[in-house]
Amino acid sequence: MMQKQEPTRVLAAVSDLFFSVKLTEAAKRAGLALEFVKEPKELLEKAAAEQKPSLIIFDLNFEALQPLKLIGKLKGKAETKGISLIGYLSHVQAELKQQAQEAGCDMVLARSAFSQNLPLIFKRHSSSI
């Protein structure tokens, strides 16, 4: 008897509601279980949960969440450092992009590019076990 595969989890630390809808639709199409997180503590707990997310998406302008600090924490812990982290920002924020990469963000994209590549990004993560 084959065990039913749990859908791959993705966490999103995103404040923009309009963008949340877009993420939700793309995740559904890719067969991913997408969860939104609004609190740093909640994000760290979910990232370290038994069924780890394969991907965490950060809106790098979601200041209340302190994304750079969180990225550093996730990459600094053995149990969460293997999770892919993707951040997006406004295309003019070169300095923030550099800071996010230095903090350990695996991929930093301009919001428009992230939005365009969303189906591809989710597809890539839906097959990773």
N, CA, C and O atoms as a Tinker XYZ file with bonds, in Angstrom:
   516  protein
     1  N      0.844000   -1.193000    0.000000    73     2
     2  CA     0.000000    0.000000    0.000000    64     1     3
     3  C      0.886000    1.252000    0.000000    63     2     4     5
     4  O      1.736000    1.425000    0.873000    81     3
     5  N      0.676000    2.098000   -0.969000    73     3     6
     6  CA     1.468000    3.323000   -1.047000    64     5     7
     7  C      0.969000    4.342000   -0.038000    63     6     8     9
     8  O     -0.232000    4.558000    0.126000    81     7
     9  N      1.924000    4.955000    0.627000    73     7    10
    10  CA     1.545000    5.990000    1.584000    64     9    11
    11  C      1.298000    7.283000    0.814000    63    10    12    13
    12  O      2.054000    7.631000   -0.093000    81    11
    13  N      0.253000    7.976000    1.178000    73    11    14
    14  CA    -0.063000    9.220000    0.481000    64    13    15
    15  C      1.008000   10.262000    0.804000    63    14    16    17
    16  O      1.305000   10.547000    1.965000    81    15
    17  N      1.563000   10.807000   -0.245000    73    15    18
    18  CA     2.602000   11.831000   -0.089000    64    17    19
    19  C      1.971000   13.136000    0.390000    63    18    20    21
    20  O      1.031000   13.644000   -0.220000    81    19
    21  N      2.492000   13.663000    1.472000    73    19    22
    22  CA     2.014000   14.968000    1.949000    64    21    23
    23  C      2.454000   16.016000    0.927000    63    22    24    25
    24  O      3.536000   15.902000    0.351000    81    23
    25  N      1.622000   17.034000    0.698000    73    23    26
    26  CA     2.079000   18.073000   -0.222000    64    25    27
    27  C      3.287000   18.804000    0.372000    63    26    28    29
    28  O      3.388000   18.976000    1.586000    81    27
    29  N      4.178000   19.221000   -0.487000    73    27    30
    30  CA     5.351000   19.956000   -0.047000    64    29    31
    31  C      4.898000   21.283000    0.551000    63    30    32    33
    32  O      4.050000   21.975000   -0.013000    81    31
    33  N      5.477000   21.628000    1.707000    73    31    34
    34  CA     5.102000   22.871000    2.372000    64    33    35
    35  C      5.955000   24.046000    1.925000    63    34    36    37
    36  O      7.159000   23.922000    1.699000    81    35
    37  N      5.302000   25.172000    1.807000    73    35    38
    38  CA     5.979000   26.421000    1.494000    64    37    39
    39  C      5.468000   27.461000    2.482000    63    38    40    41
    40  O      4.263000   27.572000    2.707000    81    39
    41  N      6.382000   28.220000    3.070000    73    39    42
    42  CA     5.983000   29.312000    3.962000    64    41    43
    43  C      6.178000   30.631000    3.221000    63    42    44    45
    44  O      7.122000   30.785000    2.446000    81    43
    45  N      5.290000   31.563000    3.463000    73    43    46
    46  CA     5.422000   32.872000    2.836000    64    45    47
    47  C      5.292000   33.967000    3.892000    63    46    48    49
    48  O      4.277000   34.070000    4.580000    81    47
    49  N      6.329000   34.771000    4.002000    73    47    50
    50  CA     6.319000   35.914000    4.910000    64    49    51
    51  C      6.058000   37.140000    4.036000    63    50    52    53
    52  O      6.977000   37.844000    3.619000    81    51
    53  N      4.782000   37.362000    3.780000    73    51    54
    54  CA     4.359000   38.371000    2.817000    64    53    55
    55  C      3.275000   39.237000    3.440000    63    54    56    57
    56  O      2.362000   38.718000    4.081000    81    55
    57  N      3.364000   40.552000    3.259000    73    55    58
    58  CA     2.368000   41.433000    3.876000    64    57    59
    59  C      1.300000   41.889000    2.895000    63    58    60    61
    60  O      0.196000   42.245000    3.307000    81    59
    61  N      1.607000   41.883000    1.619000    73    59    62
    62  CA     0.714000   42.395000    0.589000    64    61    63
    63  C     -0.404000   41.394000    0.266000    63    62    64    65
    64  O     -0.139000   40.302000   -0.237000    81    63
    65  N     -1.635000   41.768000    0.554000    73    63    66
    66  CA    -2.777000   40.868000    0.336000    64    65    67
    67  C     -2.973000   40.499000   -1.118000    63    66    68    69
    68  O     -3.236000   39.339000   -1.439000    81    67
    69  N     -2.848000   41.472000   -1.996000    73    67    70
    70  CA    -3.026000   41.221000   -3.415000    64    69    71
    71  C     -2.020000   40.173000   -3.887000    63    70    72    73
    72  O     -2.358000   39.270000   -4.653000    81    71
    73  N     -0.795000   40.307000   -3.424000    73    71    74
    74  CA     0.265000   39.376000   -3.812000    64    73    75
    75  C      0.025000   38.002000   -3.192000    63    74    76    77
    76  O      0.356000   36.979000   -3.793000    81    75
    77  N     -0.550000   37.981000   -1.992000    73    75    78
    78  CA    -0.870000   36.727000   -1.321000    64    77    79
    79  C     -1.797000   35.866000   -2.163000    63    78    80    81
    80  O     -1.643000   34.647000   -2.238000    81    79
    81  N     -2.759000   36.522000   -2.792000    73    79    82
    82  CA    -3.717000   35.811000   -3.641000    64    81    83
    83  C     -2.988000   35.155000   -4.811000    63    82    84    85
    84  O     -3.244000   34.001000   -5.154000    81    83
    85  N     -2.093000   35.898000   -5.401000    73    83    86
    86  CA    -1.297000   35.395000   -6.526000    64    85    87
    87  C     -0.477000   34.173000   -6.101000    63    86    88    89
    88  O     -0.418000   33.172000   -6.815000    81    87
    89  N      0.152000   34.274000   -4.933000    73    87    90
    90  CA     0.948000   33.159000   -4.408000    64    89    91
    91  C      0.075000   31.932000   -4.160000    63    90    92    93
    92  O      0.445000   30.808000   -4.500000    81    91
    93  N     -1.084000   32.170000   -3.564000    73    91    94
    94  CA    -1.999000   31.076000   -3.238000    64    93    95
    95  C     -2.425000   30.328000   -4.499000    63    94    96    97
    96  O     -2.432000   29.098000   -4.527000    81    95
    97  N     -2.776000   31.074000   -5.534000    73    95    98
    98  CA    -3.202000   30.448000   -6.791000    64    97    99
    99  C     -2.073000   29.650000   -7.431000    63    98   100   101
   100  O     -2.283000   28.530000   -7.897000    81    99
   101  N     -0.887000   30.224000   -7.453000    73    99   102
   102  CA     0.254000   29.532000   -8.060000    64   101   103
   103  C      0.608000   28.271000   -7.275000    63   102   104   105
   104  O      0.959000   27.248000   -7.864000    81   103
   105  N      0.516000   28.342000   -5.956000    73   103   106
   106  CA     0.824000   27.188000   -5.110000    64   105   107
   107  C     -0.182000   26.067000   -5.348000    63   106   108   109
   108  O      0.182000   24.894000   -5.422000    81   107
   109  N     -1.449000   26.447000   -5.466000    73   107   110
   110  CA    -2.501000   25.462000   -5.723000    64   109   111
   111  C     -2.219000   24.721000   -7.021000    63   110   112   113
   112  O     -2.301000   23.494000   -7.077000    81   111
   113  N     -1.887000   25.474000   -8.060000    73   111   114
   114  CA    -1.605000   24.865000   -9.362000    64   113   115
   115  C     -0.422000   23.914000   -9.295000    63   114   116   117
   116  O     -0.393000   22.901000   -9.993000    81   115
   117  N      0.564000   24.245000   -8.448000    73   115   118
   118  CA     1.767000   23.410000   -8.331000    64   117   119
   119  C      1.579000   22.277000   -7.317000    63   118   120   121
   120  O      2.465000   21.441000   -7.138000    81   119
   121  N      0.416000   22.260000   -6.657000    73   119   122
   122  CA     0.148000   21.207000   -5.671000    64   121   123
   123  C      0.942000   21.374000   -4.383000    63   122   124   125
   124  O      1.295000   20.392000   -3.730000    81   123
   125  N      1.217000   22.615000   -4.026000    73   123   126
   126  CA     1.986000   22.896000   -2.806000    64   125   127
   127  C      1.057000   23.346000   -1.679000    63   126   128   129
   128  O      0.012000   23.949000   -1.921000    81   127
   129  N      1.457000   23.043000   -0.456000    73   127   130
   130  CA     0.720000   23.526000    0.713000    64   129   131
   131  C      1.376000   24.826000    1.164000    63   130   132   133
   132  O      2.465000   24.816000    1.738000    81   131
   133  N      0.711000   25.934000    0.902000    73   131   134
   134  CA     1.271000   27.251000    1.208000    64   133   135
   135  C      0.675000   27.802000    2.494000    63   134   136   137
   136  O     -0.540000   27.796000    2.688000    81   135
   137  N      1.552000   28.276000    3.362000    73   135   138
   138  CA     1.108000   28.883000    4.620000    64   137   139
   139  C      1.709000   30.266000    4.751000    63   138   140   141
   140  O      2.890000   30.468000    4.469000    81   139
   141  N      0.899000   31.216000    5.178000    73   139   142
   142  CA     1.401000   32.571000    5.386000    64   141   143
   143  C      1.761000   32.771000    6.845000    63   142   144   145
   144  O      1.035000   32.329000    7.735000    81   143
   145  N      2.876000   33.432000    7.091000    73   143   146
   146  CA     3.293000   33.715000    8.463000    64   145   147
   147  C      3.509000   35.212000    8.626000    63   146   148   149
   148  O      4.040000   35.887000    7.745000    81   147
   149  N      3.082000   35.705000    9.778000    73   147   150
   150  CA     3.173000   37.149000   10.038000    64   149   151
   151  C      4.084000   37.469000   11.214000    63   150   152   153
   152  O      4.406000   38.634000   11.445000    81   151
   153  N      4.504000   36.449000   11.962000    73   151   154
   154  CA     5.322000   36.657000   13.157000    64   153   155
   155  C      6.660000   35.942000   13.037000    63   154   156   157
   156  O      6.701000   34.793000   12.598000    81   155
   157  N      7.763000   36.600000   13.419000    73   155   158
   158  CA     9.077000   35.955000   13.357000    64   157   159
   159  C      9.120000   34.630000   14.116000    63   158   160   161
   160  O      9.662000   33.641000   13.621000    81   159
   161  N      8.548000   34.616000   15.317000    73   159   162
   162  CA     8.589000   33.425000   16.153000    64   161   163
   163  C      7.855000   32.269000   15.468000    63   162   164   165
   164  O      8.330000   31.133000   15.452000    81   163
   165  N      6.694000   32.583000   14.907000    73   163   166
   166  CA     5.887000   31.582000   14.211000    64   165   167
   167  C      6.658000   31.016000   13.017000    63   166   168   169
   168  O      6.644000   29.810000   12.770000    81   167
   169  N      7.322000   31.893000   12.292000    73   167   170
   170  CA     8.075000   31.444000   11.126000    64   169   171
   171  C      9.198000   30.493000   11.535000    63   170   172   173
   172  O      9.390000   29.450000   10.911000    81   171
   173  N      9.927000   30.848000   12.569000    73   171   174
   174  CA    11.031000   29.994000   13.020000    64   173   175
   175  C     10.526000   28.643000   13.522000    63   174   176   177
   176  O     11.160000   27.615000   13.286000    81   175
   177  N      9.393000   28.644000   14.209000    73   175   178
   178  CA     8.815000   27.390000   14.702000    64   177   179
   179  C      8.376000   26.494000   13.548000    63   178   180   181
   180  O      8.660000   25.296000   13.540000    81   179
   181  N      7.683000   27.082000   12.575000    73   179   182
   182  CA     7.201000   26.292000   11.434000    64   181   183
   183  C      8.347000   25.791000   10.562000    63   182   184   185
   184  O      8.266000   24.713000    9.973000    81   183
   185  N      9.408000   26.578000   10.486000    73   183   186
   186  CA    10.561000   26.170000    9.676000    64   185   187
   187  C     11.263000   24.967000   10.300000    63   186   188   189
   188  O     11.829000   24.132000    9.595000    81   187
   189  N     11.221000   24.889000   11.623000    73   187   190
   190  CA    11.901000   23.803000   12.322000    64   189   191
   191  C     10.968000   22.631000   12.623000    63   190   192   193
   192  O     11.369000   21.669000   13.279000    81   191
   193  N      9.728000   22.709000   12.148000    73   191   194
   194  CA     8.742000   21.647000   12.413000    64   193   195
   195  C      9.184000   20.338000   11.775000    63   194   196   197
   196  O     10.108000   20.298000   10.963000    81   195
   197  N      8.500000   19.273000   12.163000    73   195   198
   198  CA     8.860000   17.952000   11.664000    64   197   199
   199  C      8.787000   17.894000   10.140000    63   198   200   201
   200  O      9.699000   17.395000    9.482000    81   199
   201  N      7.686000   18.413000    9.588000    73   199   202
   202  CA     7.589000   18.461000    8.136000    64   201   203
   203  C      8.054000   19.842000    7.677000    63   202   204   205
   204  O      7.270000   20.785000    7.571000    81   203
   205  N      9.333000   19.922000    7.414000    73   203   206
   206  CA     9.929000   21.212000    7.060000    64   205   207
   207  C      9.416000   21.710000    5.720000    63   206   208   209
   208  O      9.126000   20.922000    4.820000    81   207
   209  N      9.308000   23.020000    5.598000    73   207   210
   210  CA     8.971000   23.570000    4.279000    64   209   211
   211  C     10.169000   23.385000    3.339000    63   210   212   213
   212  O     11.314000   23.368000    3.792000    81   211
   213  N      9.912000   23.248000    2.050000    73   211   214
   214  CA    11.042000   23.134000    1.123000    64   213   215
   215  C     11.488000   24.528000    0.705000    63   214   216   217
   216  O     12.582000   24.716000    0.173000    81   215
   217  N     10.615000   25.502000    0.959000    73   215   218
   218  CA    10.877000   26.858000    0.511000    64   217   219
   219  C     10.235000   27.868000    1.453000    63   218   220   221
   220  O      9.129000   27.656000    1.949000    81   219
   221  N     10.940000   28.965000    1.692000    73   219   222
   222  CA    10.340000   30.087000    2.427000    64   221   223
   223  C     10.505000   31.334000    1.560000    63   222   224   225
   224  O     11.605000   31.660000    1.113000    81   223
   225  N      9.395000   32.015000    1.337000    73   223   226
   226  CA     9.393000   33.231000    0.523000    64   225   227
   227  C      9.331000   34.433000    1.454000    63   226   228   229
   228  O      8.508000   34.490000    2.368000    81   227
   229  N     10.211000   35.383000    1.205000    73   227   230
   230  CA    10.235000   36.605000    2.019000    64   229   231
   231  C      9.946000   37.826000    1.178000    63   230   232   233
   232  O     10.551000   38.023000    0.124000    81   231
   233  N      9.012000   38.653000    1.648000    73   231   234
   234  CA     8.870000   39.989000    1.110000    64   233   235
   235  C      9.918000   40.773000    1.900000    63   234   236   237
   236  O      9.728000   41.027000    3.089000    81   235
   237  N     11.000000   41.150000    1.265000    73   235   238
   238  CA    12.107000   41.792000    1.983000    64   237   239
   239  C     11.744000   43.188000    2.499000    63   238   240   241
   240  O     12.508000   43.796000    3.249000    81   239
   241  N     10.580000   43.687000    2.095000    73   239   242
   242  CA    10.112000   44.978000    2.607000    64   241   243
   243  C      9.085000   44.831000    3.726000    63   242   244   245
   244  O      8.483000   45.815000    4.154000    81   243
   245  N      8.889000   43.609000    4.194000    73   243   246
   246  CA     7.944000   43.339000    5.283000    64   245   247
   247  C      8.692000   43.623000    6.581000    63   246   248   249
   248  O      9.114000   42.703000    7.281000    81   247
   249  N      8.854000   44.932000    6.898000    73   247   250
   250  CA     9.730000   45.341000    7.991000    64   249   251
   251  C      9.347000   44.798000    9.365000    63   250   252   253
   252  O     10.218000   44.527000   10.192000    81   251
   253  N      8.052000   44.639000    9.605000    73   251   254
   254  CA     7.605000   44.154000   10.916000    64   253   255
   255  C      8.175000   42.766000   11.217000    63   254   256   257
   256  O      8.314000   42.373000   12.375000    81   255
   257  N      8.496000   42.045000   10.164000    73   255   258
   258  CA     8.998000   40.681000   10.320000    64   257   259
   259  C     10.529000   40.619000   10.427000    63   258   260   261
   260  O     11.085000   39.583000   10.789000    81   259
   261  N     11.198000   41.717000   10.115000    73   259   262
   262  CA    12.669000   41.770000   10.109000    64   261   263
   263  C     13.264000   40.607000    9.304000    63   262   264   265
   264  O     13.972000   39.765000    9.856000    81   263
   265  N     12.972000   40.565000    8.003000    73   263   266
   266  CA    13.384000   39.431000    7.175000    64   265   267
   267  C     14.885000   39.138000    7.190000    63   266   268   269
   268  O     15.282000   37.973000    7.205000    81   267
   269  N     15.721000   40.172000    7.186000    73   267   270
   270  CA    17.174000   39.921000    7.143000    64   269   271
   271  C     17.634000   39.165000    8.386000    63   270   272   273
   272  O     18.465000   38.260000    8.306000    81   271
   273  N     17.088000   39.546000    9.520000    73   271   274
   274  CA    17.420000   38.897000   10.773000    64   273   275
   275  C     16.967000   37.433000   10.750000    63   274   276   277
   276  O     17.697000   36.533000   11.166000    81   275
   277  N     15.744000   37.220000   10.254000    73   275   278
   278  CA    15.196000   35.868000   10.168000    64   277   279
   279  C     15.998000   34.982000    9.225000    63   278   280   281
   280  O     16.261000   33.819000    9.530000    81   279
   281  N     16.387000   35.534000    8.078000    73   279   282
   282  CA    17.184000   34.775000    7.111000    64   281   283
   283  C     18.484000   34.318000    7.765000    63   282   284   285
   284  O     18.898000   33.168000    7.620000    81   283
   285  N     19.119000   35.240000    8.488000    73   283   286
   286  CA    20.353000   34.907000    9.201000    64   285   287
   287  C     20.146000   33.802000   10.218000    63   286   288   289
   288  O     20.977000   32.903000   10.350000    81   287
   289  N     19.024000   33.872000   10.943000    73   287   290
   290  CA    18.727000   32.851000   11.949000    64   289   291
   291  C     18.485000   31.494000   11.306000    63   290   292   293
   292  O     18.992000   30.477000   11.780000    81   291
   293  N     17.704000   31.479000   10.217000    73   291   294
   294  CA    17.388000   30.215000    9.533000    64   293   295
   295  C     18.653000   29.557000    8.982000    63   294   296   297
   296  O     18.831000   28.344000    9.094000    81   295
   297  N     19.525000   30.367000    8.390000    73   295   298
   298  CA    20.755000   29.820000    7.804000    64   297   299
   299  C     21.785000   29.453000    8.871000    63   298   300   301
   300  O     22.725000   28.703000    8.612000    81   299
   301  N     21.592000   29.996000   10.075000    73   299   302
   302  CA    22.544000   29.720000   11.151000    64   301   303
   303  C     22.228000   28.469000   11.955000    63   302   304   305
   304  O     23.035000   28.043000   12.781000    81   303
   305  N     21.065000   27.877000   11.724000    73   303   306
   306  CA    20.673000   26.684000   12.475000    64   305   307
   307  C     20.768000   25.445000   11.600000    63   306   308   309
   308  O     20.327000   25.443000   10.451000    81   307
   309  N     21.348000   24.395000   12.158000    73   307   310
   310  CA    21.536000   23.157000   11.401000    64   309   311
   311  C     20.223000   22.614000   10.847000    63   310   312   313
   312  O     20.174000   22.147000    9.709000    81   311
   313  N     19.143000   22.673000   11.660000    73   311   314
   314  CA    17.899000   22.043000   11.208000    64   313   315
   315  C     17.148000   22.856000   10.156000    63   314   316   317
   316  O     16.252000   22.325000    9.500000    81   315
   317  N     17.488000   24.112000    9.982000    73   315   318
   318  CA    16.760000   24.907000    8.983000    64   317   319
   319  C     17.651000   25.440000    7.863000    63   318   320   321
   320  O     17.147000   26.055000    6.923000    81   319
   321  N     18.944000   25.220000    7.942000    73   319   322
   322  CA    19.808000   25.857000    6.948000    64   321   323
   323  C     19.658000   25.276000    5.538000    63   322   324   325
   324  O     20.086000   25.896000    4.564000    81   323
   325  N     19.052000   24.084000    5.424000    73   323   326
   326  CA    18.862000   23.476000    4.107000    64   325   327
   327  C     17.619000   23.951000    3.372000    63   326   328   329
   328  O     17.421000   23.604000    2.208000    81   327
   329  N     16.785000   24.734000    4.031000    73   327   330
   330  CA    15.553000   25.223000    3.394000    64   329   331
   331  C     15.904000   26.332000    2.398000    63   330   332   333
   332  O     16.696000   27.222000    2.708000    81   331
   333  N     15.314000   26.274000    1.208000    73   331   334
   334  CA    15.549000   27.333000    0.216000    64   333   335
   335  C     14.848000   28.609000    0.645000    63   334   336   337
   336  O     13.683000   28.588000    1.043000    81   335
   337  N     15.564000   29.714000    0.561000    73   335   338
   338  CA    14.985000   31.011000    0.919000    64   337   339
   339  C     15.009000   31.911000   -0.313000    63   338   340   341
   340  O     16.055000   32.126000   -0.924000    81   339
   341  N     13.844000   32.429000   -0.660000    73   339   342
   342  CA    13.760000   33.348000   -1.786000    64   341   343
   343  C     13.162000   34.648000   -1.285000    63   342   344   345
   344  O     12.123000   34.657000   -0.624000    81   343
   345  N     13.824000   35.736000   -1.605000    73   343   346
   346  CA    13.317000   37.047000   -1.204000    64   345   347
   347  C     13.010000   37.880000   -2.435000    63   346   348   349
   348  O     13.654000   37.733000   -3.474000    81   347
   349  N     12.028000   38.750000   -2.312000    73   347   350
   350  CA    11.783000   39.674000   -3.414000    64   349   351
   351  C     11.670000   41.086000   -2.870000    63   350   352   353
   352  O     11.335000   41.298000   -1.704000    81   351
   353  N     11.958000   42.052000   -3.741000    73   351   354
   354  CA    11.979000   43.454000   -3.348000    64   353   355
   355  C     11.737000   44.321000   -4.560000    63   354   356   357
   356  O     11.567000   43.822000   -5.672000    81   355
   357  N     11.723000   45.602000   -4.343000    73   355   358
   358  CA    11.573000   46.533000   -5.456000    64   357   359
   359  C     12.881000   46.515000   -6.250000    63   358   360   361
   360  O     13.961000   46.415000   -5.667000    81   359
   361  N     12.787000   46.612000   -7.568000    73   359   362
   362  CA    13.995000   46.482000   -8.397000    64   361   363
   363  C     15.031000   47.572000   -8.166000    63   362   364   365
   364  O     16.162000   47.451000   -8.637000    81   363
   365  N     14.672000   48.633000   -7.454000    73   363   366
   366  CA    15.642000   49.712000   -7.207000    64   365   367
   367  C     16.435000   49.516000   -5.915000    63   366   368   369
   368  O     17.329000   50.306000   -5.610000    81   367
   369  N     16.114000   48.469000   -5.157000    73   367   370
   370  CA    16.738000   48.301000   -3.836000    64   369   371
   371  C     18.004000   47.450000   -3.872000    63   370   372   373
   372  O     18.056000   46.368000   -3.287000    81   371
   373  N     19.020000   47.951000   -4.566000    73   371   374
   374  CA    20.266000   47.195000   -4.721000    64   373   375
   375  C     20.939000   46.897000   -3.382000    63   374   376   377
   376  O     21.483000   45.812000   -3.181000    81   375
   377  N     20.898000   47.863000   -2.476000    73   375   378
   378  CA    21.557000   47.693000   -1.182000    64   377   379
   379  C     20.877000   46.588000   -0.360000    63   378   380   381
   380  O     21.540000   45.745000    0.243000    81   379
   381  N     19.544000   46.615000   -0.352000    73   379   382
   382  CA    18.785000   45.597000    0.376000    64   381   383
   383  C     19.031000   44.219000   -0.230000    63   382   384   385
   384  O     19.122000   43.222000    0.487000    81   383
   385  N     19.137000   44.175000   -1.549000    73   383   386
   386  CA    19.401000   42.906000   -2.238000    64   385   387
   387  C     20.726000   42.315000   -1.747000    63   386   388   389
   388  O     20.821000   41.125000   -1.447000    81   387
   389  N     21.731000   43.167000   -1.676000    73   387   390
   390  CA    23.053000   42.720000   -1.220000    64   389   391
   391  C     23.000000   42.249000    0.230000    63   390   392   393
   392  O     23.588000   41.225000    0.577000    81   391
   393  N     22.295000   42.996000    1.071000    73   391   394
   394  CA    22.182000   42.624000    2.491000    64   393   395
   395  C     21.486000   41.273000    2.636000    63   394   396   397
   396  O     21.886000   40.454000    3.463000    81   395
   397  N     20.453000   41.040000    1.843000    73   395   398
   398  CA    19.703000   39.783000    1.911000    64   397   399
   399  C     20.593000   38.618000    1.481000    63   398   400   401
   400  O     20.559000   37.545000    2.083000    81   399
   401  N     21.392000   38.838000    0.432000    73   399   402
   402  CA    22.305000   37.785000   -0.028000    64   401   403
   403  C     23.369000   37.506000    1.026000    63   402   404   405
   404  O     23.730000   36.353000    1.265000    81   403
   405  N     23.863000   38.551000    1.645000    73   403   406
   406  CA    24.868000   38.371000    2.692000    64   405   407
   407  C     24.284000   37.652000    3.904000    63   406   408   409
   408  O     24.984000   36.898000    4.580000    81   407
   409  N     22.991000   37.888000    4.179000    73   407   410
   410  CA    22.333000   37.229000    5.308000    64   409   411
   411  C     22.126000   35.733000    5.033000    63   410   412   413
   412  O     21.937000   34.943000    5.958000    81   411
   413  N     22.165000   35.356000    3.746000    73   411   414
   414  CA    22.028000   33.946000    3.400000    64   413   415
   415  C     20.840000   33.609000    2.525000    63   414   416   417
   416  O     20.549000   32.432000    2.309000    81   415
   417  N     20.146000   34.620000    2.016000    73   415   418
   418  CA    19.007000   34.373000    1.135000    64   417   419
   419  C     19.523000   33.731000   -0.158000    63   418   420   421
   420  O     20.419000   34.267000   -0.810000    81   419
   421  N     18.946000   32.576000   -0.523000    73   419   422
   422  CA    19.457000   31.828000   -1.679000    64   421   423
   423  C     19.202000   32.528000   -3.006000    63   422   424   425
   424  O     20.004000   32.423000   -3.934000    81   423
   425  N     18.086000   33.242000   -3.094000    73   423   426
   426  CA    17.765000   33.925000   -4.336000    64   425   427
   427  C     17.038000   35.216000   -3.999000    63   426   428   429
   428  O     16.095000   35.214000   -3.208000    81   427
   429  N     17.473000   36.315000   -4.596000    73   427   430
   430  CA    16.813000   37.596000   -4.378000    64   429   431
   431  C     16.409000   38.131000   -5.745000    63   430   432   433
   432  O     17.248000   38.326000   -6.625000    81   431
   433  N     15.117000   38.364000   -5.907000    73   431   434
   434  CA    14.603000   38.812000   -7.198000    64   433   435
   435  C     13.816000   40.105000   -7.056000    63   434   436   437
   436  O     13.257000   40.403000   -6.000000    81   435
   437  N     13.785000   40.859000   -8.137000    73   435   438
   438  CA    12.888000   42.012000   -8.169000    64   437   439
   439  C     11.477000   41.439000   -8.131000    63   438   440   441
   440  O     11.225000   40.350000   -8.646000    81   439
   441  N     10.577000   42.167000   -7.529000    73   439   442
   442  CA     9.213000   41.675000   -7.377000    64   441   443
   443  C      8.595000   41.243000   -8.716000    63   442   444   445
   444  O      7.921000   40.215000   -8.786000    81   443
   445  N      8.824000   42.021000   -9.762000    73   443   446
   446  CA     8.240000   41.691000  -11.069000    64   445   447
   447  C      8.800000   40.377000  -11.612000    63   446   448   449
   448  O      8.060000   39.562000  -12.164000    81   447
   449  N     10.106000   40.178000  -11.454000    73   447   450
   450  CA    10.732000   38.941000  -11.926000    64   449   451
   451  C     10.258000   37.749000  -11.097000    63   450   452   453
   452  O     10.023000   36.663000  -11.628000    81   451
   453  N     10.124000   37.964000   -9.801000    73   451   454
   454  CA     9.654000   36.896000   -8.919000    64   453   455
   455  C      8.238000   36.481000   -9.342000    63   454   456   457
   456  O      7.921000   35.297000   -9.462000    81   455
   457  N      7.418000   37.484000   -9.557000    73   455   458
   458  CA     6.037000   37.268000   -9.954000    64   457   459
   459  C      5.955000   36.484000  -11.270000    63   458   460   461
   460  O      5.157000   35.556000  -11.401000    81   459
   461  N      6.774000   36.863000  -12.221000    73   459   462
   462  CA     6.812000   36.209000  -13.522000    64   461   463
   463  C      7.281000   34.764000  -13.419000    63   462   464   465
   464  O      6.760000   33.882000  -14.102000    81   463
   465  N      8.263000   34.532000  -12.566000    73   463   466
   466  CA     8.863000   33.197000  -12.445000    64   465   467
   467  C      8.198000   32.308000  -11.412000    63   466   468   469
   468  O      8.626000   31.175000  -11.191000    81   467
   469  N      7.146000   32.821000  -10.776000    73   467   470
   470  CA     6.480000   32.088000   -9.714000    64   469   471
   471  C      6.089000   30.648000  -10.089000    63   470   472   473
   472  O      6.405000   29.722000   -9.342000    81   471
   473  N      5.416000   30.440000  -11.221000    73   471   474
   474  CA     5.035000   29.064000  -11.571000    64   473   475
   475  C      6.250000   28.151000  -11.659000    63   474   476   477
   476  O      6.204000   27.003000  -11.214000    81   475
   477  N      7.326000   28.656000  -12.228000    73   475   478
   478  CA     8.553000   27.885000  -12.373000    64   477   479
   479  C      9.191000   27.589000  -11.018000    63   478   480   481
   480  O      9.618000   26.464000  -10.755000    81   479
   481  N      9.250000   28.599000  -10.171000    73   479   482
   482  CA     9.832000   28.441000   -8.834000    64   481   483
   483  C      9.037000   27.399000   -8.053000    63   482   484   485
   484  O      9.621000   26.504000   -7.442000    81   483
   485  N      7.722000   27.509000   -8.069000    73   483   486
   486  CA     6.880000   26.557000   -7.330000    64   485   487
   487  C      6.992000   25.156000   -7.918000    63   486   488   489
   488  O      7.013000   24.168000   -7.185000    81   487
   489  N      7.064000   25.076000   -9.231000    73   487   490
   490  CA     7.170000   23.776000   -9.885000    64   489   491
   491  C      8.450000   23.090000   -9.446000    63   490   492   493
   492  O      8.455000   21.894000   -9.156000    81   491
   493  N      9.522000   23.840000   -9.398000    73   491   494
   494  CA    10.821000   23.303000   -9.005000    64   493   495
   495  C     10.758000   22.769000   -7.577000    63   494   496   497
   496  O     11.362000   21.742000   -7.269000    81   495
   497  N     10.036000   23.457000   -6.715000    73   495   498
   498  CA     9.971000   23.049000   -5.317000    64   497   499
   499  C      8.940000   21.980000   -5.029000    63   498   500   501
   500  O      9.004000   21.319000   -3.992000    81   499
   501  N      7.992000   21.800000   -5.929000    73   499   502
   502  CA     6.962000   20.799000   -5.675000    64   501   503
   503  C      7.518000   19.399000   -5.875000    63   502   504   505
   504  O      6.990000   18.432000   -5.325000    81   503
   505  N      8.580000   19.289000   -6.660000    73   503   506
   506  CA     9.128000   17.952000   -6.908000    64   505   507
   507  C     10.268000   17.591000   -5.975000    63   506   508   509
   508  O     10.684000   16.433000   -5.926000    81   507
   509  N     10.785000   18.574000   -5.227000    73   507   510
   510  CA    11.895000   18.259000   -4.332000    64   509   511
   511  C     11.362000   17.573000   -3.078000    63   510   512   513
   512  O     10.373000   18.011000   -2.490000    81   511
   513  N     12.009000   16.529000   -2.691000    73   511   514
   514  CA    11.556000   15.751000   -1.517000    64   513   515
   515  C     12.508000   16.048000   -0.366000    63   514   516
   516  O     12.337000   15.513000    0.730000    81   515
